[in-house]
XYZ file of N, CA, C and O in Angstrom:
408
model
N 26.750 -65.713 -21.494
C 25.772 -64.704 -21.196
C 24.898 -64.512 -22.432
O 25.553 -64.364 -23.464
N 23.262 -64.472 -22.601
C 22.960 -64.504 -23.162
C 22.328 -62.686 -23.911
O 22.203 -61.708 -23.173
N 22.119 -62.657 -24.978
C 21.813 -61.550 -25.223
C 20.690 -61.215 -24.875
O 20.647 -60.026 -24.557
N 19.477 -61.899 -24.772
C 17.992 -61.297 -24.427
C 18.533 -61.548 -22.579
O 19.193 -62.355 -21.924
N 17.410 -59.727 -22.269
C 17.297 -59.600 -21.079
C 16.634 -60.793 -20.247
O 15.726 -61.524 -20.642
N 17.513 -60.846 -18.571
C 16.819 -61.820 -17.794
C 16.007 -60.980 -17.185
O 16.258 -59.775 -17.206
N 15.007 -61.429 -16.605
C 13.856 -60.822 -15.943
C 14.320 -59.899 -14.766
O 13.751 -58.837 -14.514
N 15.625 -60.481 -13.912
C 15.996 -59.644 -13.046
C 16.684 -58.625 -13.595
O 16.819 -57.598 -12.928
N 17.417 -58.742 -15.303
C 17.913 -57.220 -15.836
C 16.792 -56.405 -16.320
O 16.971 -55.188 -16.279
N 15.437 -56.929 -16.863
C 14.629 -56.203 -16.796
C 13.961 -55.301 -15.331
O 13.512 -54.185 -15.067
N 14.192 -56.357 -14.779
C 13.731 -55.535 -12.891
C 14.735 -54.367 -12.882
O 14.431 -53.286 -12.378
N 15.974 -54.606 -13.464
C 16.870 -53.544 -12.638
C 16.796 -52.106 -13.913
O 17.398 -51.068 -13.635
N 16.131 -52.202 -15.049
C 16.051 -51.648 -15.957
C 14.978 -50.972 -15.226
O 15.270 -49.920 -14.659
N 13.494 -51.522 -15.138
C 12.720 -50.786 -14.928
C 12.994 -50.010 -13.120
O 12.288 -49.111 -12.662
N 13.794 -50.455 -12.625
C 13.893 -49.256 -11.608
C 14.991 -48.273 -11.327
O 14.922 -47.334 -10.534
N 16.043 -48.619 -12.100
C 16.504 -47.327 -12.679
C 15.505 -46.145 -13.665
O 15.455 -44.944 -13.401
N 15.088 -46.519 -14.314
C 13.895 -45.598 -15.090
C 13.058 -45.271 -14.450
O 12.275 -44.432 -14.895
N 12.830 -46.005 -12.659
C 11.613 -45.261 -12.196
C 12.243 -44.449 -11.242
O 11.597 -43.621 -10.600
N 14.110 -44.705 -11.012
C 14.361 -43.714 -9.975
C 15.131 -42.614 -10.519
O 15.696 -41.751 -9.848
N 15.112 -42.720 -11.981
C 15.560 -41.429 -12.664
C 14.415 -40.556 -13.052
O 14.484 -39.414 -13.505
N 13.468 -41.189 -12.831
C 11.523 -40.267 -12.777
C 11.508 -40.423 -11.808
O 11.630 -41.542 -12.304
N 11.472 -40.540 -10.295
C 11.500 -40.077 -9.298
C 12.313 -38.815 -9.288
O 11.755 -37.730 -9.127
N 14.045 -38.948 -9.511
C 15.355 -37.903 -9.122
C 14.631 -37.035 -10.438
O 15.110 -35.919 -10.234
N 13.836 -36.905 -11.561
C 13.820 -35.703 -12.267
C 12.409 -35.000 -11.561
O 12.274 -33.777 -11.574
N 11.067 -36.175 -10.762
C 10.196 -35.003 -10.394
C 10.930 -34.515 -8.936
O 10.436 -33.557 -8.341
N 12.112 -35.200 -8.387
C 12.598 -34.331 -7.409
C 13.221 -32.789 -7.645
O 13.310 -31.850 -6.854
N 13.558 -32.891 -8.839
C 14.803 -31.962 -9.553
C 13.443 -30.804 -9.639
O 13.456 -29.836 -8.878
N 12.352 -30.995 -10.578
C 11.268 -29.939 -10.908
C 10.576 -29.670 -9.329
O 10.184 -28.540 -9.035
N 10.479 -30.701 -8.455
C 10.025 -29.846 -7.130
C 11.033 -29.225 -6.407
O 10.562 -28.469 -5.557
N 12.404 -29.268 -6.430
C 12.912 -28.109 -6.154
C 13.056 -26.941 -6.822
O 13.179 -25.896 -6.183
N 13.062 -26.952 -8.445
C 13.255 -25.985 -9.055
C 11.273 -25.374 -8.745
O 11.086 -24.158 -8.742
N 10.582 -25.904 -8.619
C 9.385 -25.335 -8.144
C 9.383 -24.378 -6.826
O 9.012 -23.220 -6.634
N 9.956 -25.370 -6.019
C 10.314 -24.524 -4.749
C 11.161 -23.587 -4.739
O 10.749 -22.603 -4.124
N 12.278 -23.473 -5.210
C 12.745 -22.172 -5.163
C 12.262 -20.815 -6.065
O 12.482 -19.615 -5.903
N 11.678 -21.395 -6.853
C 10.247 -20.614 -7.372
C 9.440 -20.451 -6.324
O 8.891 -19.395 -6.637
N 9.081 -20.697 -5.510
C 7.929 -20.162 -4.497
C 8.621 -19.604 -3.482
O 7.907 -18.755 -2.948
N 9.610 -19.680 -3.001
C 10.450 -18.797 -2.868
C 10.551 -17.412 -3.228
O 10.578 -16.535 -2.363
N 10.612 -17.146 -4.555
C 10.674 -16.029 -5.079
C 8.983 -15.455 -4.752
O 8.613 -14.530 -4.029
N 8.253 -16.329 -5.524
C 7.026 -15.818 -5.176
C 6.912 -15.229 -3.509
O 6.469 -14.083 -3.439
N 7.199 -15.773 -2.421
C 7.442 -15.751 -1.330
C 7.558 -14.708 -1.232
O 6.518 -14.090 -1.008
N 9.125 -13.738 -1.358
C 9.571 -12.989 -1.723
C 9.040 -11.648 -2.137
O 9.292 -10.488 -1.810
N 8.321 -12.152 -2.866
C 7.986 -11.011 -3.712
C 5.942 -10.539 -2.841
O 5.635 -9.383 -2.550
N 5.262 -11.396 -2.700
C 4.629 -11.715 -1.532
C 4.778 -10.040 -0.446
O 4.145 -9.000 -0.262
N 6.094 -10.740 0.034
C 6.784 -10.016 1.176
C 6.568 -8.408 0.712
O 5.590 -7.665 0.787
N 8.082 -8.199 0.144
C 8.110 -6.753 -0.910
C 6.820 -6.347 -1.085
O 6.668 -5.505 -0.200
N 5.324 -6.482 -1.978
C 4.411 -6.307 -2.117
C 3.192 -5.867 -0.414
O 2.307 -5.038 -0.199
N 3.748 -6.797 0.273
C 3.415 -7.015 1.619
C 3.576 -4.872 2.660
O 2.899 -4.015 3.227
N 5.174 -5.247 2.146
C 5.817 -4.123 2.787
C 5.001 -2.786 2.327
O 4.276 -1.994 2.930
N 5.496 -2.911 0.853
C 5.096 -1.933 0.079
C 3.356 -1.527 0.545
O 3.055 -0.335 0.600
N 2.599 -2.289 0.769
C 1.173 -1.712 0.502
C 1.265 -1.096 2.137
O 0.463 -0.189 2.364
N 2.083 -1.469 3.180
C 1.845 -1.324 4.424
C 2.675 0.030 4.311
O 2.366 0.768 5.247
N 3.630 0.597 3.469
C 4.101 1.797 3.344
C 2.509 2.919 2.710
O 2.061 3.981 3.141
N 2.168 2.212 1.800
C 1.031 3.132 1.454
C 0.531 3.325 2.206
O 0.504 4.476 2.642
N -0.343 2.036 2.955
C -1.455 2.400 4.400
C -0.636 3.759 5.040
O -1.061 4.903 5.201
N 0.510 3.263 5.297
C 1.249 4.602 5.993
C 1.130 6.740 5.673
O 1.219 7.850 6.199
N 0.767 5.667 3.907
C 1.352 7.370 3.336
C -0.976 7.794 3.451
O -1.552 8.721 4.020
N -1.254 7.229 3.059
C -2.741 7.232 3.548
C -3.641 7.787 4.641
O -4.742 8.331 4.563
N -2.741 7.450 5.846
C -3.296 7.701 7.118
C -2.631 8.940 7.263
O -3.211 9.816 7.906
N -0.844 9.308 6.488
C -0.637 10.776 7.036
C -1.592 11.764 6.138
O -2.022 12.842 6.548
N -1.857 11.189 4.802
C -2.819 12.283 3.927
C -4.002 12.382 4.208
O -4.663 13.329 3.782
N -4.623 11.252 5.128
C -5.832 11.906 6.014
C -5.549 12.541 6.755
O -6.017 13.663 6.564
N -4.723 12.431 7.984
C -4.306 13.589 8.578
C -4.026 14.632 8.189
O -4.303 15.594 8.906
N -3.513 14.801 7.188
C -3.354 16.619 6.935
C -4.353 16.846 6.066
O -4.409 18.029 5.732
N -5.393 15.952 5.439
C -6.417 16.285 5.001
C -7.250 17.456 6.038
O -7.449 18.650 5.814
N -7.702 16.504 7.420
C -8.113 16.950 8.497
C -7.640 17.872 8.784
O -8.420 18.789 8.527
N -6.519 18.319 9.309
C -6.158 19.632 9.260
C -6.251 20.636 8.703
O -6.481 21.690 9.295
N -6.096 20.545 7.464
C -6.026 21.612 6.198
C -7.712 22.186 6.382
O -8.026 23.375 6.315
N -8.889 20.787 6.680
C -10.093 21.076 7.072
C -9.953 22.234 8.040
O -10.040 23.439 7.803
N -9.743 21.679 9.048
C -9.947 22.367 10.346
C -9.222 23.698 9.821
O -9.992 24.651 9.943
N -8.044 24.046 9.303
C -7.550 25.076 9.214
C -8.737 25.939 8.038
O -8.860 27.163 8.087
N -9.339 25.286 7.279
C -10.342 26.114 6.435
C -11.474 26.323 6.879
O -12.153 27.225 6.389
N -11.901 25.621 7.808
C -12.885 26.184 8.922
C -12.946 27.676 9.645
O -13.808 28.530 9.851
N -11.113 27.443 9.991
C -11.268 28.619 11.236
C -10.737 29.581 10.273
O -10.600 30.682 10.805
N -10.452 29.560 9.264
C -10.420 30.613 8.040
C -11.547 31.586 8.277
O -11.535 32.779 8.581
N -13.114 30.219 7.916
C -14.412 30.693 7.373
C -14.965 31.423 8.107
O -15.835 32.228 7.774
N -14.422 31.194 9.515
C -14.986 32.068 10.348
C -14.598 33.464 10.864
O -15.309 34.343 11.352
N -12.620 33.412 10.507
C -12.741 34.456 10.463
C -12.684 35.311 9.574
O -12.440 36.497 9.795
N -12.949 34.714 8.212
C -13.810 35.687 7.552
C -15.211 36.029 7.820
O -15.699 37.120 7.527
N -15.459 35.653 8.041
C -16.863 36.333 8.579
C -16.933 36.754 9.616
O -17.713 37.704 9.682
N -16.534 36.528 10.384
C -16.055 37.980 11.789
C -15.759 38.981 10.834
O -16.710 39.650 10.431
N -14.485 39.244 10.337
C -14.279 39.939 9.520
C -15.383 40.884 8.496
O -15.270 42.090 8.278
N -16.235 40.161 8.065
C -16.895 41.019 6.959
C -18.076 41.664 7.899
O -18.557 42.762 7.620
N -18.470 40.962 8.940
C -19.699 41.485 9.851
C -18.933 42.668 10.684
O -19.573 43.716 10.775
N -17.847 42.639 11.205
C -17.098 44.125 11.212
C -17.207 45.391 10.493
O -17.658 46.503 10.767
N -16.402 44.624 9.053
C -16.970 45.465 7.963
C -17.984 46.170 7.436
O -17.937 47.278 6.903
N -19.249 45.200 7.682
C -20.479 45.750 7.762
C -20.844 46.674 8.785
O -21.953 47.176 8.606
N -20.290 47.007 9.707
C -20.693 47.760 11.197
C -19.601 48.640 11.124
O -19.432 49.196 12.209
N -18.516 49.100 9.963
C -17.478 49.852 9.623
C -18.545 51.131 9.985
O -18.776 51.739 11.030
N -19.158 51.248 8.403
C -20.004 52.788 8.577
C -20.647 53.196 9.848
O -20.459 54.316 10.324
N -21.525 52.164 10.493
C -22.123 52.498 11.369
C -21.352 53.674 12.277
O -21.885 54.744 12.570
N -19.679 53.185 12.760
C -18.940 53.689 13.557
C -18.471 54.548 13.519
O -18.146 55.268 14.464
N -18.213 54.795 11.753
C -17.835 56.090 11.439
C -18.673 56.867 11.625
O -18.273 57.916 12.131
N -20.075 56.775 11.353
C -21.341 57.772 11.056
C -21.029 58.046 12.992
O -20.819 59.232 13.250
N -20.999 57.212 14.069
C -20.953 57.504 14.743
C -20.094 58.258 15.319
O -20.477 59.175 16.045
N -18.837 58.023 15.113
C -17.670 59.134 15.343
C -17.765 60.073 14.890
O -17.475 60.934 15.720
N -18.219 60.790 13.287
C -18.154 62.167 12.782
C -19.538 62.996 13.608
O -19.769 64.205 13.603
N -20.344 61.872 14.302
C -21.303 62.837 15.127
C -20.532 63.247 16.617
O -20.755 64.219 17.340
N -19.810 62.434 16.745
C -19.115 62.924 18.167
C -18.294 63.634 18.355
O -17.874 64.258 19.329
N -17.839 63.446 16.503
C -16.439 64.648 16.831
C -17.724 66.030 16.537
O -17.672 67.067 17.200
N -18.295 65.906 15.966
C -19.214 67.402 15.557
C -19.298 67.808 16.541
O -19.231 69.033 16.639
N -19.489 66.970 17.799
C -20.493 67.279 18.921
C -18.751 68.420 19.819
O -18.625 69.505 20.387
N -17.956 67.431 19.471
C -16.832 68.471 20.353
C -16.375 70.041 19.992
O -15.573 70.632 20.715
């Protein structure tokens, strides 16, 4: 057996070296993939999460709206209220003439 490589130990040299660079970019595309995975993952969580906000969003417009509407019918009846108030004296001036009158 001679010491310099035969062409077919060079053949079998160079494809072991190309299927141990094949099996290592297999090794980094799975370790990639289960990295996207996570990304995946996390994707998701992020996903959930913003669809919980939309959630918390639509109830704080809603009681936005309300709290409106409830300061509306406040405004008005304060002002029923004070236009009463304003027509207070009138009623009195009118009662101390009616009681005079009895």
């Amino acid at each position: 057996m001679s010491l310099k490589p035969t062409t077919v130990e060079e053949a079998q040299t160079d494809i072991r070296e190309h299927a141990q660079g094949i099996v290592t970019e297999l090794g980094s595309l799975v370790h990639e993939a289960s990295g996207g995975s996570e990304i995946r993952d996390t994707l998701m969580r992020v996903a959930k999460q913003t669809a919980a906000l939309d959630s918390c969003i639509r109830d704080t417009q809603q009681s936005l709206l309300a709290a409106q509407n409830t300061v509306v019918r406040l405004a008005s009846k304060v002002e029923d209220t004070n236009e009463q108030l304003k027509a207070l004296p009138k009623v009195i001036d009118i009662v101390k003439v009616a009681s005079a009158d009895l």
